[in-house]
């Protein structure tokens, strides 16, 4: 557990944290209200992820992997605990401040791709840059370049609806890279893909990691973890294993 | 997100579902349409009708036989079985004796056939007392006006002189007038200057001709001759209503069981004005109701749209759209829907106004003002209608939205 912050005392919260840690979670808890009662899903997560790591997050269904990813991805806030993203405490940021963090610092890849079907592939990839108000020709050039990098230069004017699953996920990767984020959050990116597409996506992910990007990825497939520098296992809302 | 990008993004949704977009805009289209029709007709009627009245002396009092129903200033006259009064020189003399009366000009008109150089046409002939017709007298363009002692002399309107016959009729020419089985020869002594047509009354003063009452009596047959109208002018225009009341008192003596009315032009104009105002309110009510109904329709459609796109909104939020980005997108979408509907409504409204104007023979002006008001209210109604759906969209939780199917 070299990199995870131990349950160190109140005085030593940053003890295990190094300057190069991009994600630091301290005593993160998350509960959901279900009817009259509260269900505790994350039960004290302490975790530090250094720049350039390729982390696989595994665990049985319902163990809280997606819940954890949503918090790391700034889509959700922990019920308690502290979260430092790139050295900045984001646990107390407002919803719109979190949105700005998401668009600049994080790239998301989802199991179900989550592309916008009403607009073209190119526009999908441009969207995060549109949100950042990047000039038009600049963002178009970048979107074209990113699509070329994932081998989809010939599909820019397609609607995502007319693409195969593998192609869609590659568009999603291009979109995730639009604002050149340091951290990629991927929740079962190959979960809906066949073997060939899955390999293709993992090849790209690997390449991104080699470029120096930190990747945190949920997966159920043990074979895939061979690309990863670190495997974290979650069970019932707790980290039960953290190994290279 | 920049405004221009938001707008570009919105246009996608319009082109995507034209039919739904159109159906949802129907209420707004109708609302804006009625605003434009209302303002155009109102504007047309006002500028048309009142423009025509402008040249007229509003402070004349018309004394006419019978009961004029909108005579607001007298007590309502329920004895409608009364004979209409026969106005005669006695009345004219009595009127001249009423304090504040400047002149009293009796008139009788009839439709006659006139013939010039063997060609016939129809025109309205008016028997008048020349010395009392100060206004007409001032409008002679060629020749001279009538005098009280004229008999077989006629003054004609410019239209009669220039348009009625193939050859222009000038002072010195002869005209023959036919009425029933009688006919009389007249010599044209004067031609009146051009006068504006009063289109709502379908009255063109240029097609009138004037003779003295003496000649008129002989043309129509002396036994049944009386005046159809006595036009009274007053010394002090502000006292017109008071003088009218005095006139009613004074003439009552001569017409105990006969009905007559003394009405100022201003009071006629006022009742016309109140009719116009009522039309305006009714149209305004229709416009307001359809804008409200249209707004509710747009609001519902926007709610559906937000529901349909809940996943997309989740994606937008996940990749970094702020509440404000989303809010603005849906508000602008509603506003643009409103603007397009308003433009359609304006186009239809303008078309309808022109058609109604043509059919009713009324002037109808589609002013920039009515276009602007239509656009403003249409867009405003939809934008207000968009506020709630837009804020619902903005407040969506990204995780829940992403989970939606
Ligand atoms: N909004 C919520 N309200 C109530 N319970 C929730 C909510 N979100 C998640 N949970 C519960 O939290 C638990 C963990 O869910 P989570 O989606 O994180 O699991 P997971 O590890 O990603 O599972 P899977 O591998 O199936 O995706 C589940 O029992 C789920 O029912
Ligand atoms: Mg999950």
PDB file of N, CA, C and O in Angstrom, chain B residues 265-313:
ATOM      1  N   UNK B 265     -70.453  66.678 -35.071  1.00  0.00           N
ATOM      2  CA  UNK B 265     -69.576  65.720 -35.740  1.00  0.00           C
ATOM      3  C   UNK B 265     -68.647  65.079 -34.738  1.00  0.00           C
ATOM      4  O   UNK B 265     -68.282  63.915 -34.842  1.00  0.00           O
ATOM      5  N   UNK B 266     -68.273  65.882 -33.734  1.00  0.00           N
ATOM      6  CA  UNK B 266     -67.348  65.367 -32.735  1.00  0.00           C
ATOM      7  C   UNK B 266     -67.956  64.180 -31.974  1.00  0.00           C
ATOM      8  O   UNK B 266     -67.295  63.185 -31.727  1.00  0.00           O
ATOM      9  N   UNK B 267     -69.240  64.292 -31.643  1.00  0.00           N
ATOM     10  CA  UNK B 267     -69.841  63.189 -30.895  1.00  0.00           C
ATOM     11  C   UNK B 267     -69.992  61.958 -31.777  1.00  0.00           C
ATOM     12  O   UNK B 267     -69.886  60.827 -31.309  1.00  0.00           O
ATOM     13  N   UNK B 268     -70.212  62.191 -33.082  1.00  0.00           N
ATOM     14  CA  UNK B 268     -70.238  61.052 -34.001  1.00  0.00           C
ATOM     15  C   UNK B 268     -68.875  60.382 -34.036  1.00  0.00           C
ATOM     16  O   UNK B 268     -68.757  59.168 -34.005  1.00  0.00           O
ATOM     17  N   UNK B 269     -67.850  61.226 -34.098  1.00  0.00           N
ATOM     18  CA  UNK B 269     -66.485  60.713 -34.143  1.00  0.00           C
ATOM     19  C   UNK B 269     -66.171  59.931 -32.868  1.00  0.00           C
ATOM     20  O   UNK B 269     -65.534  58.888 -32.893  1.00  0.00           O
ATOM     21  N   UNK B 270     -66.702  60.466 -31.754  1.00  0.00           N
ATOM     22  CA  UNK B 270     -66.436  59.798 -30.482  1.00  0.00           C
ATOM     23  C   UNK B 270     -67.059  58.407 -30.434  1.00  0.00           C
ATOM     24  O   UNK B 270     -66.444  57.461 -29.956  1.00  0.00           O
ATOM     25  N   UNK B 271     -68.291  58.302 -30.953  1.00  0.00           N
ATOM     26  CA  UNK B 271     -68.886  56.966 -30.907  1.00  0.00           C
ATOM     27  C   UNK B 271     -68.155  56.027 -31.852  1.00  0.00           C
ATOM     28  O   UNK B 271     -67.992  54.850 -31.567  1.00  0.00           O
ATOM     29  N   UNK B 272     -67.658  56.574 -32.953  1.00  0.00           N
ATOM     30  CA  UNK B 272     -66.849  55.771 -33.856  1.00  0.00           C
ATOM     31  C   UNK B 272     -65.585  55.301 -33.145  1.00  0.00           C
ATOM     32  O   UNK B 272     -65.174  54.144 -33.236  1.00  0.00           O
ATOM     33  N   UNK B 273     -65.019  56.235 -32.395  1.00  0.00           N
ATOM     34  CA  UNK B 273     -63.796  55.941 -31.665  1.00  0.00           C
ATOM     35  C   UNK B 273     -64.018  54.818 -30.660  1.00  0.00           C
ATOM     36  O   UNK B 273     -63.185  53.938 -30.486  1.00  0.00           O
ATOM     37  N   UNK B 274     -65.185  54.852 -30.003  1.00  0.00           N
ATOM     38  CA  UNK B 274     -65.426  53.823 -28.996  1.00  0.00           C
ATOM     39  C   UNK B 274     -65.630  52.458 -29.652  1.00  0.00           C
ATOM     40  O   UNK B 274     -65.263  51.436 -29.090  1.00  0.00           O
ATOM     41  N   UNK B 275     -66.174  52.459 -30.854  1.00  0.00           N
ATOM     42  CA  UNK B 275     -66.304  51.185 -31.576  1.00  0.00           C
ATOM     43  C   UNK B 275     -64.919  50.650 -31.919  1.00  0.00           C
ATOM     44  O   UNK B 275     -64.611  49.477 -31.713  1.00  0.00           O
ATOM     45  N   UNK B 276     -64.071  51.553 -32.407  1.00  0.00           N
ATOM     46  CA  UNK B 276     -62.706  51.147 -32.748  1.00  0.00           C
ATOM     47  C   UNK B 276     -61.980  50.617 -31.525  1.00  0.00           C
ATOM     48  O   UNK B 276     -61.278  49.608 -31.582  1.00  0.00           O
ATOM     49  N   UNK B 277     -62.177  51.300 -30.405  1.00  0.00           N
ATOM     50  CA  UNK B 277     -61.508  50.879 -29.179  1.00  0.00           C
ATOM     51  C   UNK B 277     -61.973  49.481 -28.785  1.00  0.00           C
ATOM     52  O   UNK B 277     -61.171  48.649 -28.356  1.00  0.00           O
ATOM     53  N   UNK B 278     -63.276  49.232 -28.961  1.00  0.00           N
ATOM     54  CA  UNK B 278     -63.801  47.928 -28.589  1.00  0.00           C
ATOM     55  C   UNK B 278     -63.179  46.839 -29.461  1.00  0.00           C
ATOM     56  O   UNK B 278     -62.753  45.798 -28.965  1.00  0.00           O
ATOM     57  N   UNK B 279     -63.095  47.103 -30.755  1.00  0.00           N
ATOM     58  CA  UNK B 279     -62.455  46.145 -31.663  1.00  0.00           C
ATOM     59  C   UNK B 279     -61.033  45.871 -31.195  1.00  0.00           C
ATOM     60  O   UNK B 279     -60.569  44.736 -31.140  1.00  0.00           O
ATOM     61  N   UNK B 280     -60.373  46.949 -30.809  1.00  0.00           N
ATOM     62  CA  UNK B 280     -58.987  46.826 -30.364  1.00  0.00           C
ATOM     63  C   UNK B 280     -58.883  45.950 -29.115  1.00  0.00           C
ATOM     64  O   UNK B 280     -58.015  45.091 -29.020  1.00  0.00           O
ATOM     65  N   UNK B 281     -59.796  46.167 -28.161  1.00  0.00           N
ATOM     66  CA  UNK B 281     -59.744  45.386 -26.926  1.00  0.00           C
ATOM     67  C   UNK B 281     -60.016  43.915 -27.185  1.00  0.00           C
ATOM     68  O   UNK B 281     -59.373  43.037 -26.611  1.00  0.00           O
ATOM     69  N   UNK B 282     -61.004  43.661 -28.046  1.00  0.00           N
ATOM     70  CA  UNK B 282     -61.334  42.269 -28.350  1.00  0.00           C
ATOM     71  C   UNK B 282     -60.117  41.575 -28.966  1.00  0.00           C
ATOM     72  O   UNK B 282     -59.701  40.499 -28.534  1.00  0.00           O
ATOM     73  N   UNK B 283     -59.517  42.227 -29.966  1.00  0.00           N
ATOM     74  CA  UNK B 283     -58.334  41.641 -30.600  1.00  0.00           C
ATOM     75  C   UNK B 283     -57.188  41.513 -29.609  1.00  0.00           C
ATOM     76  O   UNK B 283     -56.464  40.522 -29.601  1.00  0.00           O
ATOM     77  N   UNK B 284     -57.055  42.530 -28.766  1.00  0.00           N
ATOM     78  CA  UNK B 284     -56.005  42.493 -27.743  1.00  0.00           C
ATOM     79  C   UNK B 284     -56.223  41.333 -26.796  1.00  0.00           C
ATOM     80  O   UNK B 284     -55.282  40.639 -26.414  1.00  0.00           O
ATOM     81  N   UNK B 285     -57.496  41.086 -26.430  1.00  0.00           N
ATOM     82  CA  UNK B 285     -57.819  39.963 -25.554  1.00  0.00           C
ATOM     83  C   UNK B 285     -57.470  38.640 -26.210  1.00  0.00           C
ATOM     84  O   UNK B 285     -56.835  37.779 -25.599  1.00  0.00           O
ATOM     85  N   UNK B 286     -57.861  38.505 -27.480  1.00  0.00           N
ATOM     86  CA  UNK B 286     -57.530  37.278 -28.214  1.00  0.00           C
ATOM     87  C   UNK B 286     -56.021  37.093 -28.227  1.00  0.00           C
ATOM     88  O   UNK B 286     -55.507  36.003 -27.952  1.00  0.00           O
ATOM     89  N   UNK B 287     -55.312  38.179 -28.507  1.00  0.00           N
ATOM     90  CA  UNK B 287     -53.850  38.110 -28.575  1.00  0.00           C
ATOM     91  C   UNK B 287     -53.277  37.671 -27.234  1.00  0.00           C
ATOM     92  O   UNK B 287     -52.447  36.773 -27.170  1.00  0.00           O
ATOM     93  N   UNK B 288     -53.757  38.284 -26.160  1.00  0.00           N
ATOM     94  CA  UNK B 288     -53.222  37.967 -24.837  1.00  0.00           C
ATOM     95  C   UNK B 288     -53.490  36.511 -24.485  1.00  0.00           C
ATOM     96  O   UNK B 288     -52.597  35.787 -24.033  1.00  0.00           O
ATOM     97  N   UNK B 289     -54.744  36.079 -24.728  1.00  0.00           N
ATOM     98  CA  UNK B 289     -55.092  34.694 -24.395  1.00  0.00           C
ATOM     99  C   UNK B 289     -54.248  33.722 -25.209  1.00  0.00           C
ATOM    100  O   UNK B 289     -53.687  32.763 -24.672  1.00  0.00           O
ATOM    101  N   UNK B 290     -54.105  33.999 -26.515  1.00  0.00           N
ATOM    102  CA  UNK B 290     -53.333  33.023 -27.292  1.00  0.00           C
ATOM    103  C   UNK B 290     -51.856  33.056 -26.931  1.00  0.00           C
ATOM    104  O   UNK B 290     -51.191  32.027 -27.030  1.00  0.00           O
ATOM    105  N   UNK B 291     -51.372  34.212 -26.506  1.00  0.00           N
ATOM    106  CA  UNK B 291     -49.973  34.238 -26.072  1.00  0.00           C
ATOM    107  C   UNK B 291     -49.783  33.413 -24.803  1.00  0.00           C
ATOM    108  O   UNK B 291     -48.810  32.683 -24.666  1.00  0.00           O
ATOM    109  N   UNK B 292     -50.747  33.531 -23.879  1.00  0.00           N
ATOM    110  CA  UNK B 292     -50.645  32.753 -22.639  1.00  0.00           C
ATOM    111  C   UNK B 292     -50.752  31.257 -22.948  1.00  0.00           C
ATOM    112  O   UNK B 292     -49.915  30.455 -22.528  1.00  0.00           O
ATOM    113  N   UNK B 293     -51.785  30.911 -23.744  1.00  0.00           N
ATOM    114  CA  UNK B 293     -51.957  29.502 -24.116  1.00  0.00           C
ATOM    115  C   UNK B 293     -50.730  29.016 -24.882  1.00  0.00           C
ATOM    116  O   UNK B 293     -50.190  27.939 -24.613  1.00  0.00           O
ATOM    117  N   UNK B 294     -50.283  29.850 -25.819  1.00  0.00           N
ATOM    118  CA  UNK B 294     -49.093  29.501 -26.593  1.00  0.00           C
ATOM    119  C   UNK B 294     -47.882  29.324 -25.703  1.00  0.00           C
ATOM    120  O   UNK B 294     -47.091  28.405 -25.887  1.00  0.00           O
ATOM    121  N   UNK B 295     -47.759  30.203 -24.721  1.00  0.00           N
ATOM    122  CA  UNK B 295     -46.631  30.117 -23.791  1.00  0.00           C
ATOM    123  C   UNK B 295     -46.668  28.819 -23.017  1.00  0.00           C
ATOM    124  O   UNK B 295     -45.646  28.138 -22.866  1.00  0.00           O
ATOM    125  N   UNK B 296     -47.866  28.420 -22.556  1.00  0.00           N
ATOM    126  CA  UNK B 296     -47.998  27.158 -21.821  1.00  0.00           C
ATOM    127  C   UNK B 296     -47.635  25.997 -22.732  1.00  0.00           C
ATOM    128  O   UNK B 296     -46.919  25.069 -22.334  1.00  0.00           O
ATOM    129  N   UNK B 297     -48.090  26.087 -23.992  1.00  0.00           N
ATOM    130  CA  UNK B 297     -47.752  25.043 -24.968  1.00  0.00           C
ATOM    131  C   UNK B 297     -46.253  24.914 -25.141  1.00  0.00           C
ATOM    132  O   UNK B 297     -45.702  23.812 -25.095  1.00  0.00           O
ATOM    133  N   UNK B 298     -45.600  26.048 -25.321  1.00  0.00           N
ATOM    134  CA  UNK B 298     -44.148  26.041 -25.516  1.00  0.00           C
ATOM    135  C   UNK B 298     -43.475  25.461 -24.273  1.00  0.00           C
ATOM    136  O   UNK B 298     -42.537  24.668 -24.354  1.00  0.00           O
ATOM    137  N   UNK B 299     -43.980  25.859 -23.106  1.00  0.00           N
ATOM    138  CA  UNK B 299     -43.399  25.374 -21.862  1.00  0.00           C
ATOM    139  C   UNK B 299     -43.487  23.845 -21.791  1.00  0.00           C
ATOM    140  O   UNK B 299     -42.526  23.172 -21.445  1.00  0.00           O
ATOM    141  N   UNK B 300     -44.656  23.312 -22.151  1.00  0.00           N
ATOM    142  CA  UNK B 300     -44.831  21.860 -22.141  1.00  0.00           C
ATOM    143  C   UNK B 300     -43.881  21.175 -23.103  1.00  0.00           C
ATOM    144  O   UNK B 300     -43.263  20.164 -22.765  1.00  0.00           O
ATOM    145  N   UNK B 301     -43.806  21.742 -24.309  1.00  0.00           N
ATOM    146  CA  UNK B 301     -42.934  21.130 -25.302  1.00  0.00           C
ATOM    147  C   UNK B 301     -41.478  21.180 -24.838  1.00  0.00           C
ATOM    148  O   UNK B 301     -40.722  20.220 -25.007  1.00  0.00           O
ATOM    149  N   UNK B 302     -41.106  22.296 -24.213  1.00  0.00           N
ATOM    150  CA  UNK B 302     -39.735  22.406 -23.731  1.00  0.00           C
ATOM    151  C   UNK B 302     -39.472  21.387 -22.616  1.00  0.00           C
ATOM    152  O   UNK B 302     -38.391  20.815 -22.520  1.00  0.00           O
ATOM    153  N   UNK B 303     -40.490  21.165 -21.756  1.00  0.00           N
ATOM    154  CA  UNK B 303     -40.333  20.162 -20.698  1.00  0.00           C
ATOM    155  C   UNK B 303     -40.105  18.783 -21.313  1.00  0.00           C
ATOM    156  O   UNK B 303     -39.244  18.024 -20.865  1.00  0.00           O
ATOM    157  N   UNK B 304     -40.889  18.490 -22.362  1.00  0.00           N
ATOM    158  CA  UNK B 304     -40.722  17.209 -23.048  1.00  0.00           C
ATOM    159  C   UNK B 304     -39.334  17.101 -23.653  1.00  0.00           C
ATOM    160  O   UNK B 304     -38.679  16.062 -23.559  1.00  0.00           O
ATOM    161  N   UNK B 305     -38.916  18.195 -24.270  1.00  0.00           N
ATOM    162  CA  UNK B 305     -37.596  18.214 -24.895  1.00  0.00           C
ATOM    163  C   UNK B 305     -36.516  17.941 -23.863  1.00  0.00           C
ATOM    164  O   UNK B 305     -35.606  17.138 -24.089  1.00  0.00           O
ATOM    165  N   UNK B 306     -36.640  18.603 -22.719  1.00  0.00           N
ATOM    166  CA  UNK B 306     -35.646  18.403 -21.668  1.00  0.00           C
ATOM    167  C   UNK B 306     -35.640  16.939 -21.223  1.00  0.00           C
ATOM    168  O   UNK B 306     -34.594  16.329 -21.031  1.00  0.00           O
ATOM    169  N   UNK B 307     -36.839  16.379 -21.104  1.00  0.00           N
ATOM    170  CA  UNK B 307     -36.946  14.981 -20.697  1.00  0.00           C
ATOM    171  C   UNK B 307     -36.286  14.071 -21.719  1.00  0.00           C
ATOM    172  O   UNK B 307     -35.551  13.150 -21.381  1.00  0.00           O
ATOM    173  N   UNK B 308     -36.578  14.352 -22.990  1.00  0.00           N
ATOM    174  CA  UNK B 308     -36.000  13.554 -24.066  1.00  0.00           C
ATOM    175  C   UNK B 308     -34.477  13.628 -24.072  1.00  0.00           C
ATOM    176  O   UNK B 308     -33.800  12.682 -24.415  1.00  0.00           O
ATOM    177  N   UNK B 309     -33.981  14.790 -23.740  1.00  0.00           N
ATOM    178  CA  UNK B 309     -32.536  14.997 -23.878  1.00  0.00           C
ATOM    179  C   UNK B 309     -31.828  14.880 -22.537  1.00  0.00           C
ATOM    180  O   UNK B 309     -30.714  15.374 -22.382  1.00  0.00           O
ATOM    181  N   UNK B 310     -32.476  14.240 -21.594  1.00  0.00           N
ATOM    182  CA  UNK B 310     -31.914  14.211 -20.247  1.00  0.00           C
ATOM    183  C   UNK B 310     -30.512  13.602 -20.260  1.00  0.00           C
ATOM    184  O   UNK B 310     -29.593  14.104 -19.612  1.00  0.00           O
ATOM    185  N   UNK B 311     -30.326  12.574 -21.074  1.00  0.00           N
ATOM    186  CA  UNK B 311     -29.022  11.925 -21.146  1.00  0.00           C
ATOM    187  C   UNK B 311     -27.982  12.878 -21.745  1.00  0.00           C
ATOM    188  O   UNK B 311     -26.864  12.999 -21.243  1.00  0.00           O
ATOM    189  N   UNK B 312     -28.414  13.544 -22.813  1.00  0.00           N
ATOM    190  CA  UNK B 312     -27.517  14.505 -23.465  1.00  0.00           C
ATOM    191  C   UNK B 312     -27.100  15.607 -22.493  1.00  0.00           C
ATOM    192  O   UNK B 312     -25.937  16.026 -22.463  1.00  0.00           O
ATOM    193  N   UNK B 313     -28.061  16.051 -21.687  1.00  0.00           N
ATOM    194  CA  UNK B 313     -27.742  17.090 -20.706  1.00  0.00           C
ATOM    195  C   UNK B 313     -26.731  16.548 -19.703  1.00  0.00           C
ATOM    196  O   UNK B 313     -25.777  17.231 -19.324  1.00  0.00           O
TER     197      UNK B 313
END
